[in-house]
CSV table of C-alpha atoms in Angstrom, one decimal:
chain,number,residue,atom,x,y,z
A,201,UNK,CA,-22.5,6.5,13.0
A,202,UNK,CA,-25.0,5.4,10.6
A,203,UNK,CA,-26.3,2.3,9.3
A,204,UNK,CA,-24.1,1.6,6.9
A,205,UNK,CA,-20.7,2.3,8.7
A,206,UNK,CA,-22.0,-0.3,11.3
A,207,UNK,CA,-22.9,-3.1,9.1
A,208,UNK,CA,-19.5,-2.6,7.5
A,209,UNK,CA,-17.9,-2.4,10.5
A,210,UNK,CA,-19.4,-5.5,11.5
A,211,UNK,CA,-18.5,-7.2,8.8
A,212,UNK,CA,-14.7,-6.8,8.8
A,213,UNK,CA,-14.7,-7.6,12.7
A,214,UNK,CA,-16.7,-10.6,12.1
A,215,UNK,CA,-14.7,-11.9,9.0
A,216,UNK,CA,-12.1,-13.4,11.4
A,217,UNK,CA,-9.2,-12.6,8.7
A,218,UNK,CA,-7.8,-9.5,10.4
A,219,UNK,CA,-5.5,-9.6,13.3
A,220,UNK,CA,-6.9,-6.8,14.9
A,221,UNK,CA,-10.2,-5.3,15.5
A,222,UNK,CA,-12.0,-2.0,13.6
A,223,UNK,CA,-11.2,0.3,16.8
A,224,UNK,CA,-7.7,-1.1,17.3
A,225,UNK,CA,-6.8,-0.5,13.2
A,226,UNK,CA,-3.6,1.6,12.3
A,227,UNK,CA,-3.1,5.1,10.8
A,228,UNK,CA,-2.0,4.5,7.3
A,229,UNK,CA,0.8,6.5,8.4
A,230,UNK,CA,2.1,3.5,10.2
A,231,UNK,CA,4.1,2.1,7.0
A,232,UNK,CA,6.6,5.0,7.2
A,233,UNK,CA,7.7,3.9,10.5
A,234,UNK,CA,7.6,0.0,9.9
A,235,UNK,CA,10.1,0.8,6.9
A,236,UNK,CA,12.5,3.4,8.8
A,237,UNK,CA,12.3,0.5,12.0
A,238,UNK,CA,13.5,-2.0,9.7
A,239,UNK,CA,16.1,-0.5,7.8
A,240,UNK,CA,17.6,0.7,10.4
A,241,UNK,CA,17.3,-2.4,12.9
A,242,UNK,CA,21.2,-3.9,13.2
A,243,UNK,CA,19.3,-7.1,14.7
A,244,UNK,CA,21.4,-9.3,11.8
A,245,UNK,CA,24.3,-9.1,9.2
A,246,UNK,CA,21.8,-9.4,5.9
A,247,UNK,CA,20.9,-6.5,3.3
A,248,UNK,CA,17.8,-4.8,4.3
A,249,UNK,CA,15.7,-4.3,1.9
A,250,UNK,CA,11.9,-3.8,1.3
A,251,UNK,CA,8.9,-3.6,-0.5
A,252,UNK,CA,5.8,-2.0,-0.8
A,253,UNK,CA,3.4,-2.9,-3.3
A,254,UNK,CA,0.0,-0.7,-3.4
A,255,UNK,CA,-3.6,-1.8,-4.1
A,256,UNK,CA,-4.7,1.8,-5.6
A,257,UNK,CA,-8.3,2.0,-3.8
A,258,UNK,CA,-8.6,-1.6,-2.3
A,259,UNK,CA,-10.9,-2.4,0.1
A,260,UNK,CA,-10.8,-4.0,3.1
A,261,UNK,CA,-13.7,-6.6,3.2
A,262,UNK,CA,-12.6,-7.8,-0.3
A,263,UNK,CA,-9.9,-9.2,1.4
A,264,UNK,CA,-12.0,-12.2,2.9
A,265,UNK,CA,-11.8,-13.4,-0.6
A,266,UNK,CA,-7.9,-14.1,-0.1
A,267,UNK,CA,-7.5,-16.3,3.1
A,268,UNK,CA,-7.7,-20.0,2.5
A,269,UNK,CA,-10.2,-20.8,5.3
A,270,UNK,CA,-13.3,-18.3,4.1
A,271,UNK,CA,-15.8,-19.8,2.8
A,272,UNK,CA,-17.3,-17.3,0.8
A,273,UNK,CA,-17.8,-18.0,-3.1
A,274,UNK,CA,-14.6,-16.8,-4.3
A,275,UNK,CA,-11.5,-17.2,-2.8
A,276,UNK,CA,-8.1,-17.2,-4.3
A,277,UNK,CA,-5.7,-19.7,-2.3
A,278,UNK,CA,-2.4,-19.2,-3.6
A,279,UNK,CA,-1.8,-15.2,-2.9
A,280,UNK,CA,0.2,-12.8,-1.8
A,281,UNK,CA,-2.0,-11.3,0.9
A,282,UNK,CA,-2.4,-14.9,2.3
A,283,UNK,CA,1.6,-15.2,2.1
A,284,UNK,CA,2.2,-12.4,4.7
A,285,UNK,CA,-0.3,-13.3,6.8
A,286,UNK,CA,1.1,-16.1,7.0
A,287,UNK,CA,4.3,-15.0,7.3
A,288,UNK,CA,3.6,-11.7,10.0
A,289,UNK,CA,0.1,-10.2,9.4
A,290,UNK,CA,-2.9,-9.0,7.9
A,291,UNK,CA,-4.2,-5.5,9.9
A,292,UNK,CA,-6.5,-2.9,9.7
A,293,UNK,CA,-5.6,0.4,8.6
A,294,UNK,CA,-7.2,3.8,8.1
A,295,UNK,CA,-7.1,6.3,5.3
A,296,UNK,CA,-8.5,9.7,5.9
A,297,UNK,CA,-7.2,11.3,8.9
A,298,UNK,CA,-7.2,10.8,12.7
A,299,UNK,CA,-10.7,11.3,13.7
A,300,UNK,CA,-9.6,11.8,17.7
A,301,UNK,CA,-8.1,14.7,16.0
A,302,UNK,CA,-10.3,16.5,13.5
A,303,UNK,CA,-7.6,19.2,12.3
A,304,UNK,CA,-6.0,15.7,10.5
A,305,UNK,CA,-9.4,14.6,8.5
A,306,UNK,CA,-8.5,14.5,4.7
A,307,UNK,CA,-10.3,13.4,1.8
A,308,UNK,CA,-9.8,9.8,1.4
A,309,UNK,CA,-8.2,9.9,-1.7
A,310,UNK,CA,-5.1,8.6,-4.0
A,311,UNK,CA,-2.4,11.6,-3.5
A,312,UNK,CA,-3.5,11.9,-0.1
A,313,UNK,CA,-3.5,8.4,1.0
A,314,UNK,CA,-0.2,7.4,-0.7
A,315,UNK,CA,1.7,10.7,0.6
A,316,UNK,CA,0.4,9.6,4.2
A,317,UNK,CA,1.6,6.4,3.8
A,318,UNK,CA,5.3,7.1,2.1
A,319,UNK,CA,6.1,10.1,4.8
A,320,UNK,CA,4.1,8.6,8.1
A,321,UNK,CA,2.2,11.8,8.5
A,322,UNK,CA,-0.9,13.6,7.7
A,323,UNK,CA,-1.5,15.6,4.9
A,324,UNK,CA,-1.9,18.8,7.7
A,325,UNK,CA,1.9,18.4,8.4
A,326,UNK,CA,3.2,17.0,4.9
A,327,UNK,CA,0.6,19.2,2.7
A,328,UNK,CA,-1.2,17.1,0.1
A,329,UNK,CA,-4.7,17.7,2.0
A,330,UNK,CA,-6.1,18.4,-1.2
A,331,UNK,CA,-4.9,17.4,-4.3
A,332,UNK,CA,-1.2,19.6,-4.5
A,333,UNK,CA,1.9,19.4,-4.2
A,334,UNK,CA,3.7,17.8,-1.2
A,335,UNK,CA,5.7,19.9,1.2
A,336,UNK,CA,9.1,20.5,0.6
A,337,UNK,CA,10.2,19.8,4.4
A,338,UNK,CA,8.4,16.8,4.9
A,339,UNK,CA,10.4,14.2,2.5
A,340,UNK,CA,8.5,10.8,2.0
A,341,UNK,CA,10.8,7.9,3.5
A,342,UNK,CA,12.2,7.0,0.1
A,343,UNK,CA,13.9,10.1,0.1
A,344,UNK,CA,15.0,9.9,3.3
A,345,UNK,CA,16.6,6.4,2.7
A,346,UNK,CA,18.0,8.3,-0.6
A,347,UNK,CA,20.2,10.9,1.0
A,348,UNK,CA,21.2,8.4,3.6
A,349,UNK,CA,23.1,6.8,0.6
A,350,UNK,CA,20.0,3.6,0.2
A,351,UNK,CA,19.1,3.3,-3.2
A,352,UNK,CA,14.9,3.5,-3.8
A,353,UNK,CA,12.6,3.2,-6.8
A,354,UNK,CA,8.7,5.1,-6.8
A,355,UNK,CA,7.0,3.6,-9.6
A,356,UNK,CA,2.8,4.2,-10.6
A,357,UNK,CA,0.8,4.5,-13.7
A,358,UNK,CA,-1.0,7.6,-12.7
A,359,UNK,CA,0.8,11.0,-14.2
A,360,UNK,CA,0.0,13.2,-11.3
A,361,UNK,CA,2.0,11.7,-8.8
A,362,UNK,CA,4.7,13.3,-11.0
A,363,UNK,CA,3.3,16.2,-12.1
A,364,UNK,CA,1.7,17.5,-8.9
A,365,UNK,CA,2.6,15.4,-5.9
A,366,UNK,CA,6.3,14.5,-5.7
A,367,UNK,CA,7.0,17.0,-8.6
A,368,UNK,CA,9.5,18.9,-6.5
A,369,UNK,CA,10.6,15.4,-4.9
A,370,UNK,CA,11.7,14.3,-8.3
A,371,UNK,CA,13.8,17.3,-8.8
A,372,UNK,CA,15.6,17.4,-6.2
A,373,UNK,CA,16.4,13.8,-6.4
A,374,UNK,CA,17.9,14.6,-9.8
A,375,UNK,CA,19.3,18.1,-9.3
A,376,UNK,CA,21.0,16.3,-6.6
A,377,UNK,CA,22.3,13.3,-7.8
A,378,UNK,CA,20.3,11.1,-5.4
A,379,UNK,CA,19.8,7.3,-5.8
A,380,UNK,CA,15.9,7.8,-6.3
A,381,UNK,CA,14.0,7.0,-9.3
A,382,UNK,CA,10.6,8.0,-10.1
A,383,UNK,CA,9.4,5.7,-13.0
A,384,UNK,CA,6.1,6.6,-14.9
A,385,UNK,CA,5.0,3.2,-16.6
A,386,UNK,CA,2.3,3.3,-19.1
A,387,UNK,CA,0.5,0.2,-17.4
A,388,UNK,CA,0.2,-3.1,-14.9
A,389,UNK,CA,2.9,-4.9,-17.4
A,390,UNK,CA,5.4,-2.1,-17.7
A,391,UNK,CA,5.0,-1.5,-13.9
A,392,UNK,CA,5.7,-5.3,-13.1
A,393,UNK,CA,8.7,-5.4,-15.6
A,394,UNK,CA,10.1,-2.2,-13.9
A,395,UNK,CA,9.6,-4.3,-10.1
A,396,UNK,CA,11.2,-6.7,-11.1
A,397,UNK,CA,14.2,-5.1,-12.6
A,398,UNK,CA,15.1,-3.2,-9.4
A,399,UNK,CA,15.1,-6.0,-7.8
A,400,UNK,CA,17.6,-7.5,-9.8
A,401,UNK,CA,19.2,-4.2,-10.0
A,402,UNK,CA,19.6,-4.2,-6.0
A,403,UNK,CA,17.8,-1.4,-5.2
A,404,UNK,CA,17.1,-1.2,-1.3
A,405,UNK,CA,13.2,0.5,-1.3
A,406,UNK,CA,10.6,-0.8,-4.0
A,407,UNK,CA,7.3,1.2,-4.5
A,408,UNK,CA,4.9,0.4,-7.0
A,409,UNK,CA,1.5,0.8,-7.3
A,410,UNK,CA,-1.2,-1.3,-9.1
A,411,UNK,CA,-3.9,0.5,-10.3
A,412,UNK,CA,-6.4,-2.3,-10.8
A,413,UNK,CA,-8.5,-2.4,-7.7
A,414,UNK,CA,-9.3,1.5,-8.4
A,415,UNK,CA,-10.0,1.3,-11.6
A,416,UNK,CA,-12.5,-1.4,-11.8
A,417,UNK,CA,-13.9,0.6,-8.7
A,418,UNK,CA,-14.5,3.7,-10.6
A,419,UNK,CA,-15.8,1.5,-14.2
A,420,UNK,CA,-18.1,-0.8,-11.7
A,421,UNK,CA,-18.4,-0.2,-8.4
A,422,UNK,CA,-16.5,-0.3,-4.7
A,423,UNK,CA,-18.0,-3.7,-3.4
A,424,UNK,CA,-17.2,-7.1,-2.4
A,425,UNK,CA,-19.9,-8.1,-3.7
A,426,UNK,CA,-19.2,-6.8,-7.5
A,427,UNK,CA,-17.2,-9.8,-9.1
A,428,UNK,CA,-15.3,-7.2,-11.4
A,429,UNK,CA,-13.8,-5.2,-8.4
A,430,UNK,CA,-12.8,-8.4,-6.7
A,431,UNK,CA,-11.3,-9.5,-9.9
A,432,UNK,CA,-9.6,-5.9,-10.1
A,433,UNK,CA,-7.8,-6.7,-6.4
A,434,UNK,CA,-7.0,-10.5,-7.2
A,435,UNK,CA,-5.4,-9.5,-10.5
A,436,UNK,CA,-3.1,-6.7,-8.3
A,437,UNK,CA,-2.3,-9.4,-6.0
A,438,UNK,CA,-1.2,-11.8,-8.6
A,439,UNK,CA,1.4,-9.2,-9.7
A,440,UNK,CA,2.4,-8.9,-6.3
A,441,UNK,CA,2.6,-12.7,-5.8
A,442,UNK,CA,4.9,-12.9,-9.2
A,443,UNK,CA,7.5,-10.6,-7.4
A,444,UNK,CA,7.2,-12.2,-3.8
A,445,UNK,CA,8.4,-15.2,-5.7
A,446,UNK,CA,11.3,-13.8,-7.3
A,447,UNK,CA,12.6,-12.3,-4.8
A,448,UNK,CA,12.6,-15.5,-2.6
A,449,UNK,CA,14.1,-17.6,-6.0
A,450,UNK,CA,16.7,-15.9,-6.4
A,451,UNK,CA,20.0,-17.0,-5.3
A,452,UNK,CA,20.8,-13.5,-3.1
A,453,UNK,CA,17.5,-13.7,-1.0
A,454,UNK,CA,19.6,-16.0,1.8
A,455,UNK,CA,21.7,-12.7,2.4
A,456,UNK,CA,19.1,-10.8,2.8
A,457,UNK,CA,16.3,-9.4,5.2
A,458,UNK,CA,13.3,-8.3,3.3
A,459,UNK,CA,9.9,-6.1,4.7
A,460,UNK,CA,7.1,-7.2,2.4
A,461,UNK,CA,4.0,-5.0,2.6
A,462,UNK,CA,1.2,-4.9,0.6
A,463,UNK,CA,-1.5,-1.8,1.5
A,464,UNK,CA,-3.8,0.5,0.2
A,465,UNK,CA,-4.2,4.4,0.1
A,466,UNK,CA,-8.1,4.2,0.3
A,467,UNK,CA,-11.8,2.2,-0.2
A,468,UNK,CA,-14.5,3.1,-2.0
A,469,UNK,CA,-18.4,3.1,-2.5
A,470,UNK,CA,-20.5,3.5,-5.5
A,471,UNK,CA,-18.3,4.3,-7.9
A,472,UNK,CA,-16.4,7.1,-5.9
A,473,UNK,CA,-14.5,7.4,-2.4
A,474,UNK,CA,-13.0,10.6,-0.3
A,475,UNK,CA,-15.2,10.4,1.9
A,476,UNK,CA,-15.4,9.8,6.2
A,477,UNK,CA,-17.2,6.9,5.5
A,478,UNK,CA,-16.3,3.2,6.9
A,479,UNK,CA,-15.8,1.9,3.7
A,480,UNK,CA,-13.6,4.6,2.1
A,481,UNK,CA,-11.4,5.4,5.5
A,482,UNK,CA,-11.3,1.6,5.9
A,483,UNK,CA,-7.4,0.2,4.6
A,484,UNK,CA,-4.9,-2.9,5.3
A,485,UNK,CA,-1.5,-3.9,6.1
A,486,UNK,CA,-0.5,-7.1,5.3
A,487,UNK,CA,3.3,-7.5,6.2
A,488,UNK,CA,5.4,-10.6,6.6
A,489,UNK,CA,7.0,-9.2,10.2
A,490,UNK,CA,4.2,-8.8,12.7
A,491,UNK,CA,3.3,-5.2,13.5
A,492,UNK,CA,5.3,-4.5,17.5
C-alpha cells in the first residue's frame, strides 16, 4: 500500500462521520440487496417504496463537510446525507471490485460502478467490466421489481447508459410492456423535475443520478480540499434534500415505508479515477434504515 492510500485511509477512519471502519466498508454491490430486502420485507401494511439518488464520482472524505459536528471550514448543516445518518447511517463502501478476489477487480468507473450497484454483482458476473453492454441474464433490480409487476424509473444525464449499458434493458422493458422507464434528461433541473414527478406519479423504485460531483471532478480536480468539487457534491445533495422533503410533505408519505439511499459509483484523483487506488475504490452509503 503506498503512501497515499494510507493517509487517505487514515483520514476517513479518523473523520469520526462513518459508522464503520475502512476494512469493515461494503461492496457497492450491497444496495441491490438492501432494495430487494426491503421491498420484499411484509414487516408492515405501508407501500414500499424507495429511492436511490447517485453522487456520479463522489468521494468519500468530502463527506466530512456534511455532518453538523465537523469542524472543518465548510460544512453544510441542513442536508440530505446528514438526514439519513441521522435517520439509519452513513457507511463505507467500495467501488472497483473485491480485492480478496482479484478475478472481480474492475476499473473504477461510472458504467461499471452504477451496474454493480443496480444488479448487486460484479461486472465479472453482470458484464460491464469495461465499458459495454450489460448482460442480458443478469437484470439490474429495477427490472427485477419491473416484471414482478412494481413500477421503477432509471433516470441520468449521461447518454451511454442508454446507448451502451442498459441498451438491451431498455428494450426489453418496452418490447415487453414492462413498468420501467429509462428517462434521458438533458441536465440537473430536468433530472430533479423528472424525480419529483414519479414520485407523485407513485412509482415504487426511483433512480437518478446527479452528475455534479463528477463533473466538477473532471473540470477541477477529485479533492476535498478543492472548494469547486465540494461545491459540485453539496449542490447534488441539495437536489437530493429537495426530494427527501417532498416525499415526507406529502399527504401519502404516512402510508408508506420508504428506503432512502444516497451513494456513489466511484472517487477520484487528479482529474481522473478507474483506478485501485484508495481514493477512487473508496464509496458511501448513507441510508435512513441501518445496514443489518
Amino acid at each position: 500500500m503506498n503512501l497515499c492510500d494510507k493517509k487517505y485511509i487514515k483520514f476517513v477512519n479518523q473523520s469520526g462521520i462513518f459508522d464503520n471502519a475502512y476494512a469493515d466498508a461494503y461492496p457497492q454491490t450491497v444496495v441491490a440487496d438492501m432494495v430487494r430486502k426491503h421491498l420484499y420485507n411484509n414487516d408492515n401494511d405501508k407501500k414500499k417504496r424507495v429511492l436511490i439518488y447517485g453522487f456520479d464520482g463522489a468521494r468519500a472524505d468530502a463527506l466530512t463537510y456534511f455532518i453538523p459536528d465537523n469542524k472543518e471550514f465548510y460544512k453544510n448543516r441542513y442536508n440530505a446525507v446528514a438526514y439519513l445518518k441521522e435517520q439509519g447511517g452513513l457507511y463505507l463502501s467500495y467501488a472497483g471490485g473485491d480485492k480478496r478476489k482479484p478475478e472481480t477487480l474492475q476499473e473504477t468507473s461510472t458504467a461499471q460502478g452504477w451496474c454493480s450497484v443496480l444488479t448487486g454483482v460484479w461486472g465479472i458476473e453482470n458484464g460491464v467490466v469495461k465499458h459495454k453492454t450489460k448482460r442480458d441474464d443478469v437484470p439490474t433490480v429495477l427490472m427485477e421489481c419491473a416484471e414482478k409487476g412494481l413500477s421503477a424509473i432509471f433516470s441520468a444525464i449521461w447518454q451511454d447508459h442508454f446507448t451502451i449499458t442498459y441498451k438491451n434493458e431498455i428494450a426489453k422493458a418496452k418490447n415487453n410492456n414492462l413498468p420501467l422507464e429509462f428517462s434521458l434528461v438533458k441536465d440537473e433541473n430536468e433530472l430533479q423535475k423528472t424525480l419529483l414527478g414519479a414520485v407523485d406519479s407513485g412509482t415504487d423504485i426511483l433512480f437518478g443520478i446527479s452528475e455534479f460531483p463528477d463533473a466538477n471532478g473532471h473540470g477541477s480536480g477529485f479533492s476535498n480540499k478543492n472548494y469547486r468539487y465540494v461545491s459540485g457534491i453539496i449542490n447534488a445533495d441539495r437536489y437530493a434534500c429537495e426530494l427527501i422533503e417532498h416525499i415526507e410533505n406529502r399527504s401519502e408519505f404516512k402510508n408508506e415505508d420508504w428506503l432512502m439511499i444516497i451513494t456513489s459509483d466511484h472517487g477520484g484523483h487528479g482529474r481522473r479515477h478507474g483506478t485501485q487506488s484508495a481514493a477512487d475504490r473508496t464509496t458511501f452509503i448513507a441510508v435512513n434504515k441501518k445496514i443489518k
